[in-house]
XYZ file of C-alpha atoms in Angstrom:
719
model
C -26.035 9.410 7.140
C -22.408 8.398 7.647
C -20.870 6.911 10.754
C -18.999 9.268 13.086
C -15.794 7.299 12.519
C -16.046 7.786 8.755
C -16.513 11.526 9.147
C -13.605 11.754 11.571
C -11.341 9.852 9.194
C -12.446 12.087 6.329
C -11.704 15.332 8.139
C -8.400 14.082 9.497
C -7.278 12.978 6.061
C -8.206 16.279 4.489
C -6.383 18.275 7.113
C -3.304 16.084 7.079
C -2.933 15.366 3.397
C -5.183 17.160 0.898
C -5.204 15.777 -2.727
C -6.646 15.029 -6.096
C -5.222 15.280 -9.536
C -1.487 15.237 -10.054
C -0.018 18.416 -11.436
C 3.522 19.472 -10.714
C 4.418 22.731 -9.004
C 6.167 23.857 -12.157
C 2.727 24.133 -13.768
C 0.787 27.389 -13.574
C -2.182 26.412 -11.406
C -4.337 29.066 -13.017
C -4.350 26.856 -16.107
C -6.918 24.672 -14.348
C -9.384 27.539 -14.579
C -9.048 27.597 -18.358
C -9.732 23.895 -18.887
C -12.843 23.522 -21.030
C -15.194 20.566 -20.874
C -16.584 19.450 -24.227
C -19.001 16.869 -22.798
C -21.459 19.613 -21.756
C -22.625 20.133 -25.390
C -21.258 23.680 -25.230
C -17.608 24.089 -24.354
C -17.315 25.775 -20.983
C -14.719 26.143 -18.225
C -14.911 23.825 -15.249
C -15.600 26.830 -13.023
C -19.006 27.423 -14.634
C -20.307 23.850 -14.316
C -22.548 23.505 -11.226
C -21.568 19.923 -10.416
C -18.578 17.722 -9.618
C -16.222 17.344 -12.585
C -13.060 15.259 -12.876
C -10.538 15.780 -15.667
C -7.862 13.108 -16.152
C -5.236 14.632 -18.407
C -2.601 13.042 -20.625
C 0.151 13.164 -17.993
C -1.978 11.520 -15.336
C -3.191 8.874 -17.762
C 0.343 7.960 -18.791
C 1.378 7.698 -15.139
C -1.439 5.263 -14.438
C -0.724 3.215 -17.566
C 2.773 2.558 -16.225
C 1.041 0.680 -13.373
C -2.017 -0.855 -15.049
C -3.631 -0.930 -18.499
C -7.098 -1.497 -17.015
C -9.180 1.648 -17.573
C -11.570 0.730 -14.757
C -8.653 0.625 -12.304
C -7.433 4.008 -13.568
C -10.874 5.541 -13.066
C -10.997 4.065 -9.558
C -7.586 5.554 -8.771
C -8.405 9.097 -9.926
C -12.179 9.672 -9.934
C -14.012 9.948 -6.589
C -17.107 7.782 -6.496
C -16.034 5.214 -9.092
C -16.166 1.661 -7.793
C -13.160 -0.716 -7.682
C -12.360 -2.608 -10.856
C -13.415 -6.256 -11.008
C -10.208 -7.022 -12.980
C -12.366 -8.960 -15.443
C -13.683 -8.545 -18.989
C -17.065 -7.730 -17.477
C -17.687 -4.374 -15.803
C -20.959 -5.447 -14.155
C -21.055 -3.792 -10.743
C -18.601 -1.036 -11.715
C -20.527 2.162 -11.064
C -20.182 5.915 -10.618
C -22.012 7.168 -7.543
C -23.577 3.713 -7.337
C -25.203 3.919 -10.766
C -24.170 3.004 -14.287
C -22.428 5.869 -16.092
C -22.752 6.625 -19.789
C -19.373 5.812 -21.357
C -18.527 7.625 -24.600
C -15.649 7.916 -27.063
C -15.540 11.436 -28.504
C -19.221 11.771 -27.647
C -20.249 8.412 -29.178
C -22.083 6.233 -26.619
C -20.436 2.885 -25.862
C -23.009 1.609 -23.378
C -25.670 -0.790 -24.657
C -29.029 0.497 -23.360
C -31.142 -2.562 -24.233
C -28.865 -5.399 -23.063
C -26.105 -4.175 -20.814
C -23.671 -7.057 -20.991
C -21.090 -5.271 -18.853
C -18.598 -4.773 -21.690
C -18.833 -1.005 -22.299
C -15.519 -0.461 -20.511
C -13.631 -2.608 -23.030
C -14.090 -0.781 -26.352
C -10.854 1.194 -26.935
C -7.142 0.818 -26.347
C -6.014 3.299 -23.655
C -3.008 4.286 -25.769
C -5.254 6.392 -28.017
C -6.909 8.395 -25.240
C -5.787 12.009 -24.786
C -7.833 12.780 -21.681
C -10.943 11.650 -19.820
C -13.808 13.978 -18.871
C -16.066 12.804 -16.059
C -19.250 14.626 -15.070
C -20.532 13.156 -11.805
C -24.247 12.600 -11.266
C -27.286 11.777 -13.365
C -27.875 14.119 -16.281
C -29.512 14.129 -19.693
C -26.972 16.103 -21.728
C -26.329 13.119 -23.996
C -29.538 11.240 -23.388
C -29.746 7.547 -22.702
C -28.051 5.936 -19.756
C -26.226 8.628 -17.758
C -27.722 7.570 -14.420
C -24.419 7.862 -12.565
C -22.789 10.443 -14.808
C -20.804 10.729 -18.040
C -17.345 9.303 -18.770
C -16.097 10.653 -22.101
C -12.830 9.327 -23.542
C -11.349 12.093 -25.712
C -9.042 10.578 -28.330
C -5.672 11.965 -29.324
C -5.061 14.399 -32.137
C -1.844 15.305 -33.987
C -0.070 18.377 -32.680
C 2.537 19.132 -35.306
C 4.341 17.882 -38.361
C 4.733 14.210 -39.164
C 5.632 12.180 -36.099
C 5.633 8.532 -35.129
C 5.419 6.916 -31.734
C 6.165 3.389 -30.616
C 5.955 1.809 -27.182
C 6.624 -1.566 -25.598
C 5.685 -2.845 -22.172
C 6.105 -6.014 -20.174
C 4.564 -7.077 -16.848
C 5.230 -9.970 -14.512
C 3.858 -10.998 -11.108
C 6.370 -11.148 -8.279
C 4.792 -14.469 -7.245
C 3.684 -16.938 -9.879
C 4.927 -18.724 -12.966
C 5.902 -17.673 -16.467
C 2.218 -17.977 -17.395
C 1.790 -14.604 -15.684
C 4.011 -12.741 -18.144
C 2.201 -9.991 -20.118
C 3.482 -7.845 -22.965
C 2.128 -5.292 -25.388
C 3.111 -2.859 -28.103
C 1.597 0.195 -29.756
C 2.548 2.036 -32.913
C 0.985 5.356 -33.847
C 1.586 8.018 -36.450
C 0.315 11.543 -36.839
C 0.672 14.481 -39.169
C -0.861 17.954 -39.169
C -0.609 20.360 -42.083
C -2.164 23.758 -42.608
C -5.635 22.359 -43.170
C -5.406 18.566 -42.971
C -4.472 16.249 -40.135
C -4.477 12.518 -39.513
C -3.587 10.208 -36.659
C -3.662 6.403 -36.536
C -2.697 3.591 -34.238
C -2.237 -0.185 -34.087
C -2.006 -2.031 -30.764
C -1.541 -5.584 -29.611
C -1.501 -6.964 -26.090
C -1.007 -10.456 -24.690
C -2.258 -10.598 -21.107
C -0.829 -13.306 -18.871
C -2.520 -15.278 -16.139
C -3.350 -13.317 -12.980
C -1.791 -14.535 -9.736
C -2.718 -13.664 -6.167
C -0.333 -12.752 -3.360
C 0.392 -16.435 -2.630
C 1.365 -17.240 -6.199
C -1.896 -19.069 -6.968
C -3.829 -18.351 -10.175
C -6.707 -15.960 -9.539
C -10.017 -17.653 -10.268
C -11.293 -17.226 -13.808
C -14.771 -16.089 -14.783
C -15.267 -18.133 -17.929
C -18.907 -17.044 -18.282
C -19.064 -13.245 -17.990
C -15.587 -12.886 -19.463
C -11.965 -12.955 -18.391
C -9.023 -10.677 -19.237
C -6.597 -13.024 -17.496
C -4.888 -15.100 -20.230
C -6.268 -13.017 -23.087
C -5.253 -11.116 -26.190
C -6.444 -7.754 -27.460
C -6.110 -6.026 -30.812
C -6.904 -2.430 -31.706
C -6.922 -0.294 -34.819
C -7.707 3.425 -34.738
C -7.685 6.246 -37.260
C -8.902 9.859 -37.183
C -8.611 12.281 -40.091
C -9.719 15.896 -40.307
C -9.970 18.674 -42.847
C -10.214 22.365 -41.916
C -11.977 24.837 -44.176
C -12.247 28.603 -43.753
C -14.839 28.440 -40.967
C -15.612 24.753 -40.684
C -14.105 21.334 -40.039
C -14.920 17.794 -41.161
C -13.544 14.853 -39.186
C -13.835 11.071 -39.498
C -12.977 8.674 -36.685
C -12.953 4.861 -36.787
C -11.999 2.511 -33.970
C -11.977 -1.294 -33.894
C -11.214 -3.110 -30.671
C -11.226 -6.831 -29.938
C -10.354 -8.707 -26.773
C -10.557 -12.486 -26.553
C -9.746 -14.986 -23.865
C -7.372 -17.777 -24.909
C -9.626 -20.418 -23.345
C -6.770 -22.314 -21.701
C -7.898 -22.117 -18.054
C -10.909 -23.504 -16.211
C -12.284 -22.409 -12.826
C -11.898 -24.370 -9.626
C -14.992 -23.686 -7.537
C -14.290 -22.119 -4.152
C -16.178 -22.158 -0.865
C -17.137 -18.679 0.295
C -18.468 -19.806 3.676
C -15.152 -21.485 4.487
C -12.939 -18.744 3.003
C -11.691 -20.850 0.088
C -11.221 -18.684 -3.028
C -12.291 -19.633 -6.510
C -9.186 -20.872 -8.302
C -8.048 -21.839 -11.785
C -6.445 -24.845 -13.426
C -4.752 -25.057 -16.811
C -7.321 -26.939 -18.862
C -8.894 -26.123 -22.220
C -12.408 -24.711 -22.066
C -14.853 -27.017 -23.940
C -16.606 -24.061 -25.602
C -15.804 -20.831 -27.411
C -13.924 -18.594 -24.989
C -15.489 -15.244 -24.089
C -14.591 -12.379 -26.396
C -15.623 -8.839 -27.252
C -15.468 -7.019 -30.578
C -16.669 -3.482 -31.208
C -16.358 -1.099 -34.156
C -17.149 2.596 -33.689
C -17.341 5.097 -36.555
C -18.218 8.782 -36.296
C -18.337 11.669 -38.731
C -18.216 15.169 -37.218
C -18.893 18.456 -38.961
C -18.586 21.846 -37.267
C -19.078 25.390 -38.547
C -18.138 28.505 -36.605
C -20.630 30.958 -38.094
C -24.083 30.044 -39.315
C -26.284 33.052 -38.725
C -23.972 34.054 -35.899
C -24.045 30.604 -34.281
C -21.764 27.590 -34.072
C -22.985 24.282 -35.483
C -21.862 20.799 -34.542
C -23.236 17.738 -36.313
C -22.186 14.208 -35.453
C -23.307 11.013 -37.165
C -22.173 7.777 -35.567
C -22.482 4.028 -35.928
C -21.372 1.241 -33.636
C -21.422 -2.512 -34.118
C -20.990 -4.560 -30.944
C -20.634 -8.300 -30.531
C -20.009 -9.874 -27.139
C -19.627 -13.625 -26.717
C -20.020 -14.974 -23.203
C -18.533 -18.224 -21.992
C -20.596 -21.328 -21.396
C -21.830 -22.866 -18.183
C -23.838 -25.819 -16.999
C -26.958 -23.698 -16.523
C -30.475 -24.967 -15.855
C -31.640 -21.716 -17.461
C -30.341 -22.877 -20.864
C -31.765 -26.395 -20.640
C -34.242 -27.572 -23.266
C -35.473 -31.219 -23.374
C -35.182 -31.089 -27.163
C -31.392 -31.193 -26.809
C -31.067 -33.623 -23.910
C -28.409 -36.227 -24.838
C -28.047 -34.618 -28.275
C -24.726 -34.800 -30.142
C -25.084 -31.090 -30.890
C -24.193 -30.169 -27.305
C -21.778 -31.385 -24.613
C -23.424 -32.888 -21.560
C -22.157 -31.473 -18.272
C -24.276 -32.563 -15.300
C -27.615 -33.431 -13.760
C -30.174 -30.790 -12.800
C -32.424 -30.637 -9.756
C -35.149 -32.541 -11.639
C -32.690 -35.217 -12.870
C -32.521 -33.612 -16.303
C -29.267 -33.927 -18.286
C -27.797 -30.438 -18.508
C -25.405 -29.354 -21.248
C -22.929 -26.546 -21.877
C -24.439 -23.514 -23.571
C -23.415 -19.881 -24.031
C -24.819 -16.668 -25.465
C -23.827 -13.981 -27.942
C -25.022 -10.382 -27.611
C -25.370 -8.282 -30.785
C -26.043 -4.555 -30.577
C -25.977 -2.041 -33.426
C -26.308 1.669 -32.687
C -26.961 4.487 -35.131
C -27.260 8.098 -34.078
C -27.277 11.746 -35.073
C -26.472 14.638 -32.753
C -27.214 18.163 -33.963
C -26.229 21.134 -31.811
C -26.379 24.888 -32.343
C -24.701 27.312 -29.948
C -25.457 31.028 -29.729
C -22.784 32.651 -27.571
C -24.639 35.955 -27.126
C -28.380 35.524 -27.512
C -29.977 38.796 -28.684
C -26.974 40.691 -27.252
C -28.140 39.732 -23.764
C -24.951 37.969 -22.756
C -26.832 34.682 -22.433
C -25.374 31.571 -24.032
C -27.872 29.196 -25.630
C -27.332 25.663 -26.934
C -30.136 23.800 -28.636
C -30.554 20.886 -30.970
C -31.889 17.389 -31.401
C -30.561 13.866 -30.905
C -31.771 10.887 -32.943
C -30.844 7.401 -31.810
C -31.625 3.801 -32.769
C -30.382 0.663 -31.038
C -31.109 -2.831 -32.342
C -30.156 -5.642 -29.975
C -30.557 -9.402 -29.664
C -28.949 -12.129 -27.569
C -28.864 -15.665 -28.969
C -27.691 -19.006 -27.618
C -24.617 -20.093 -29.555
C -25.067 -23.872 -29.760
C -28.817 -24.349 -30.033
C -29.581 -21.081 -31.821
C -32.502 -20.100 -29.603
C -33.173 -16.417 -29.020
C -32.615 -15.625 -25.337
C -33.363 -11.943 -25.886
C -35.530 -11.400 -29.004
C -34.437 -8.797 -31.488
C -35.542 -5.473 -30.044
C -35.363 -1.997 -31.514
C -35.255 1.167 -29.475
C -35.885 4.499 -31.219
C -35.333 7.809 -29.491
C -35.918 11.414 -30.549
C -34.842 14.103 -28.106
C -34.877 17.864 -28.761
C -33.145 19.939 -26.102
C -32.085 23.418 -25.131
C -29.625 24.640 -22.541
C -28.755 28.171 -21.464
C -26.095 29.858 -19.354
C -26.441 33.411 -18.100
C -24.194 35.468 -15.839
C -26.801 36.964 -13.535
C -24.323 39.077 -11.603
C -20.557 39.266 -11.705
C -19.237 35.758 -11.030
C -22.669 34.097 -10.748
C -23.608 31.846 -13.691
C -27.138 30.448 -13.790
C -27.769 27.394 -15.964
C -31.072 25.831 -16.970
C -32.203 23.365 -19.564
C -34.943 21.129 -20.913
C -34.795 17.878 -22.822
C -37.827 16.059 -24.187
C -37.327 12.306 -24.558
C -39.648 10.523 -26.962
C -38.804 6.823 -27.070
C -40.337 3.716 -28.587
C -39.477 0.046 -28.066
C -40.384 -2.528 -30.718
C -40.406 -6.251 -29.906
C -42.010 -8.990 -32.028
C -43.833 -12.020 -30.611
C -41.431 -14.486 -29.012
C -41.104 -17.350 -26.550
C -38.809 -17.428 -23.539
C -36.375 -20.296 -22.997
C -37.588 -23.592 -21.568
C -35.612 -22.944 -18.388
C -37.339 -19.578 -17.987
C -40.904 -20.743 -18.318
C -41.313 -21.329 -22.065
C -43.758 -18.417 -21.963
C -45.306 -17.110 -25.187
C -45.042 -13.333 -25.129
C -47.109 -11.081 -27.348
C -44.901 -8.446 -28.919
C -45.632 -4.781 -28.857
C -44.419 -1.225 -29.328
C -44.672 0.650 -26.041
C -43.698 4.304 -26.239
C -42.464 6.640 -23.535
C -42.379 10.406 -23.205
C -40.528 12.331 -20.559
C -39.547 15.953 -20.084
C -36.279 16.285 -18.184
C -35.126 19.466 -16.501
C -31.905 20.744 -15.056
C -30.977 23.932 -13.262
C -27.925 25.124 -11.401
C -25.997 28.060 -10.004
C -22.235 28.487 -9.946
C -20.946 31.491 -7.972
C -17.306 32.529 -8.098
C -17.141 34.408 -4.789
C -13.558 35.570 -5.362
C -10.395 34.353 -7.048
C -10.176 31.422 -4.631
C -13.685 30.305 -3.698
C -16.566 28.979 -5.769
C -19.838 27.449 -4.574
C -22.364 25.596 -6.696
C -25.623 23.721 -6.538
C -27.668 21.947 -9.177
C -30.650 19.755 -9.876
C -30.534 17.427 -12.874
C -32.471 14.467 -14.195
C -31.165 11.428 -16.033
C -33.143 9.194 -18.375
C -32.466 5.532 -18.999
C -34.020 2.177 -19.654
C -33.716 -0.816 -17.356
C -31.712 -3.696 -18.802
C -34.429 -4.581 -21.322
C -32.761 -7.851 -22.262
C -32.857 -9.131 -18.693
C -36.530 -8.186 -18.426
C -37.553 -9.791 -21.728
C -35.714 -13.075 -21.246
C -37.139 -13.722 -17.763
C -40.487 -15.469 -18.159
C -41.282 -14.717 -14.530
C -41.775 -11.073 -15.498
C -44.681 -12.059 -17.798
C -46.615 -14.668 -15.797
C -49.498 -12.308 -15.039
C -49.357 -10.259 -18.248
C -47.676 -12.123 -21.166
C -47.500 -8.955 -23.248
C -44.821 -6.391 -23.993
C -47.219 -3.447 -23.880
C -48.565 -4.366 -20.423
C -45.258 -4.905 -18.637
C -44.406 -2.036 -16.297
C -40.851 -3.402 -15.817
C -40.067 -1.892 -19.229
C -40.875 1.613 -17.980
C -37.888 4.009 -18.247
C -35.854 5.074 -15.229
C -35.838 8.756 -14.313
C -33.160 9.661 -11.771
C -33.205 12.967 -9.876
C -29.807 14.235 -8.791
C -29.029 17.141 -6.450
C -25.487 18.436 -5.939
C -24.233 21.007 -3.435
C -20.548 21.775 -3.315
C -17.603 24.146 -3.437
C -14.155 24.584 -4.969
C -11.170 26.294 -3.425
C -8.147 27.181 -5.530
C -5.239 28.838 -3.799
C -1.619 29.286 -4.708
C -0.580 25.974 -3.164
C -3.824 24.159 -2.483
C -6.854 23.056 -4.518
C -9.920 21.288 -3.148
C -13.289 20.216 -4.566
C -16.153 18.863 -2.491
C -19.721 17.875 -3.343
C -22.589 16.337 -1.408
C -25.203 14.608 -3.563
C -28.554 12.873 -3.341
C -29.608 10.593 -6.201
C -33.219 9.390 -6.202
C -35.160 7.084 -8.543
C -38.831 6.592 -7.693
C -39.018 3.559 -9.999
C -35.410 2.495 -10.213
C -33.742 -0.670 -11.452
C -31.633 -2.959 -9.283
C -29.690 -6.061 -10.302
C -30.305 -9.152 -8.174
C -28.471 -12.437 -8.699
C -30.668 -15.545 -8.767
C -29.702 -19.082 -7.728
C -28.339 -19.827 -11.215
C -25.842 -16.967 -10.920
C -27.697 -14.971 -13.593
C -28.899 -11.473 -12.734
C -32.447 -10.216 -13.064
C -33.860 -6.689 -12.880
C -35.858 -5.564 -9.850
C -37.897 -2.359 -10.107
C -38.215 -0.355 -6.886
C -37.667 3.051 -5.407
C -34.064 3.620 -4.405
C -31.896 6.439 -3.126
C -28.145 7.011 -2.881
C -26.522 9.770 -0.820
C -22.847 10.573 -0.797
C -19.911 12.909 -0.311
C -17.072 13.291 -2.831
C -13.876 15.222 -2.261
C -10.666 15.719 -4.190
C -7.817 17.968 -3.128
C -4.177 18.619 -3.996
C -1.529 20.327 -1.935
C 1.508 21.625 -3.831
C 3.940 21.204 -0.953
C 6.989 22.508 -2.794
C 8.274 23.142 -6.287
C 8.788 19.399 -6.639
C 6.217 17.721 -4.400
C 2.452 17.250 -4.579
C 0.327 15.261 -2.155
C -3.380 14.659 -2.197
C -6.449 12.572 -1.513
C -9.691 11.583 -3.198
C -12.528 10.646 -0.876
C -15.895 9.034 -1.611
C -18.500 8.124 1.027
C -21.976 6.878 0.167
C -24.952 4.899 1.336
C -27.787 3.462 -0.715
C -31.142 1.936 0.184
C -34.178 0.615 -1.641
C -37.814 -0.162 -0.908
C -37.938 -3.975 -0.763
C -41.715 -4.330 -0.347
C -43.090 -1.225 -2.090
C -44.491 0.297 1.102
C -42.809 3.672 0.579
C -40.032 2.998 3.115
C -36.405 2.681 1.992
C -35.673 -0.292 4.233
C -32.834 -2.359 2.702
C -29.221 -1.586 1.783
C -28.207 -1.718 -1.861
C -25.629 -4.470 -2.333
C -22.151 -4.389 -3.825
C -23.352 -4.700 -7.429
C -25.389 -1.520 -6.987
C -23.239 0.755 -4.818
C -19.553 1.562 -4.406
C -17.564 1.141 -1.177
C -16.392 4.053 0.939
C -12.829 4.768 -0.137
C -9.758 7.008 -0.026
C -7.153 7.444 -2.753
C -3.978 9.061 -1.447
C -0.913 10.003 -3.494
C 2.488 11.644 -3.233
C 4.386 12.732 -6.321
C 7.948 14.004 -6.539
C 9.513 15.601 -9.618
C 13.301 15.489 -9.726
C 15.340 18.286 -11.266
C 16.347 16.022 -14.169
C 12.694 15.440 -15.217
C 12.416 12.105 -13.463
C 9.056 11.618 -11.712
C 8.175 9.296 -8.845
C 4.610 8.648 -7.622
C 3.193 6.640 -4.749
C -0.549 6.052 -4.420
C -2.671 4.136 -1.926
C -6.192 2.809 -2.406
C -7.952 2.471 0.935
C -11.330 0.720 0.905
C -13.315 0.861 4.159
C -15.392 -1.882 5.819
C -19.102 -1.962 5.111
C -22.057 -4.042 6.341
C -25.199 -4.573 4.261
C -28.502 -4.950 6.121
C -31.972 -6.106 5.105
C -35.365 -4.679 6.079
C -35.106 -6.353 9.504
C -31.760 -4.664 10.186
C -30.009 -8.044 9.878
C -26.554 -8.082 8.270
C -26.821 -10.067 5.036
C -23.250 -9.562 3.838
C -20.107 -7.725 4.867
C -17.119 -6.228 3.153
C -13.702 -6.400 4.816
C -11.837 -3.370 3.556
C -8.261 -3.466 2.373
C -5.429 -1.170 1.320
C -3.222 -1.531 -1.736
C -0.169 0.568 -2.577
C 1.136 1.337 -6.078
C 4.359 2.993 -7.189
C 5.597 4.382 -10.492
C 8.812 5.951 -11.759
C 9.541 7.587 -15.110
C 12.707 9.003 -16.597
C 13.940 10.233 -19.960
C 16.297 7.621 -21.421
C 17.948 8.255 -24.753
C 15.382 9.600 -27.180
C 12.452 8.112 -25.275
C 10.829 7.596 -21.900
C 11.356 4.698 -19.499
C 8.562 3.833 -17.051
C 8.624 1.461 -14.115
C 5.535 0.595 -12.113
C 4.441 -1.823 -9.415
C 0.790 -2.502 -8.682
C 0.033 -3.688 -5.129
C 3.694 -3.278 -4.192
C 3.066 -4.536 -0.637
C 1.557 -7.754 -2.055
C -1.615 -7.279 -0.012
C -3.775 -10.410 0.189
C -7.455 -9.556 -0.349
C -10.748 -10.586 -1.924
C -12.065 -7.925 -4.261
C -15.125 -5.845 -3.446
C -17.476 -7.551 -5.892
C -16.522 -11.051 -4.716
C -17.042 -10.235 -1.062
C -20.368 -8.474 -1.444
C -22.257 -10.353 -4.181
C -19.968 -13.186 -5.244
C -20.748 -16.862 -4.750
C -18.618 -20.001 -4.657
C -17.912 -19.764 -8.391
C -17.053 -16.036 -8.212
C -15.186 -15.678 -4.952
C -12.069 -14.123 -6.464
C -8.957 -12.808 -4.802
C -7.311 -9.666 -6.095
C -4.021 -9.674 -7.955
C -0.779 -9.781 -6.025
C 2.217 -7.553 -6.715
C 2.718 -6.906 -10.432
C 5.821 -5.202 -11.853
C 5.696 -3.393 -15.210
C 8.437 -1.912 -17.372
C 7.695 0.107 -20.493
C 9.619 2.207 -22.967
C 8.258 4.660 -25.512
C 9.876 6.926 -28.041
C 8.805 9.495 -30.574
C 10.531 10.047 -33.892
């Protein structure tokens, strides 16, 4: 499936410089075996999970934050198979194994299943994250949306008596003006007594304008959302109370990011290699912003009839405002030349277009109940079972005219499940599970926008039922070698909002109940892989096949707005991570991800066309070298190498191409006084490139260059 050159490069890189997750030689490597993963619904060591797992710990996270505060960039640096960051407020096109992952905070879903506005990656300040657990590949452990896998942000917890922490950071481009200056601060406090603990945090960040390698402002995406020239605010608190055999914990997180609205795009010319630019000019609309509040209440008990109980109740309120544009889609003759809107141009039918924008509202309420029996009937089998209840209510309105673009829709889901682990023979753990998804979508009668047909749609309440299975084997051959294989299914909905708002989806059947585009997506995922853990060398490798017989693909229309296409698709890939502990002070390593994806463009049963850059990640390497000095200073170099890729249609004609590029980052940390000083440079070689998304699916208005060299200095102290 992969070119011979790609395979040769892969093997050569592994032999010359194995890698993965930075741990210093002074660490006992056997500790990796004892890492437990909480995202599996029953805590278990990595060695018993029959799939690819990535753990980003606190040390690694802090290293990356000295270079960039963008979580998507951090995931791309450390997790094989995660696509390059768009460096925007929107995460549309950022995938894991070519599919959307389910993003969670302490098990609370952040993704919006009904109207995925591409903002699920901007819901928490990175300063409050303790570690990140990533389970690669479609699965149904947490239900809705894990088509590409699970990314669970585990928040910090207090570790001792009263302590406070404060940090400051400042970034500046090496080319550019003072507009590019960024700064941020975080204050947190924590206290842990015999039975009570609390931790809280306040953060503020002012993000400067992004500049490319030539000192020109990177083009701004005023519609989907822009983190260049923006501000973010965050408040977080988590409090817990321990009883004799139980614990009660409350977590609340509020995060807001808003663009300042001071820059406008300058349209580029993709065919003539002219990038989209930016000019300092006030936006004549409300600038894009994102606000999300997440609250969860967790209760656990260690012994209820010999079993452990975990109950979580959560609520999330999401509001995402998107910037305006001169879109024919938003046109309505009722408002032509009206004082209520600002005129902006002439359409193809000589209509007077006006600026309009949308606001996405999504409220989620859920309950997760789990019971774990660690020794079922004294058989040695471990059984987890329970039920998940979930409701999502979503709508997307136009801000100026008040029309509903996506009508208010409610999605209800009930899902009982059970999962078991059993050590069949010494070292061989067999896992198997079932999950029954019972879902219902409720939509009232509505009318699509004028620009999308002005179609009257009869509401309805379609329901869906699906039994999902998973099975796997993990075999620890000896102290060094483990092999594993698994089959798992993921359940998700297509972007319902995009389906409902597009009148073209209802021309033949103007009814919710009769529209097959609302049918859920079931993704089958197969993994085969191995781990090797020696005294000085650790490697993980997995080959996967991800198949959806009635999948969902995003396709951009002429107005720049994406619509959902339902077809069969398949993604195959290879993921590798390895680390070589060269000496007591030096680690080197590499992450590798290769993949290809195709879909059936004409429903004839033949996968004939390549998935584009919004639906699949590029082939890539991530290489690092880390040196720990005897005085606790740490230096790290890391390279991101993205390989060329051509995309072909069903006639084997190249429709778009990606010119790969390499960026190099560096970081340095040292104890200074009572705190820690960090220095970092992103793209230290000042590589000039267009980002992956812009090259593969961008147009003249979204043909963005990547950021040039960016230097960051930060200082933190605990007291």
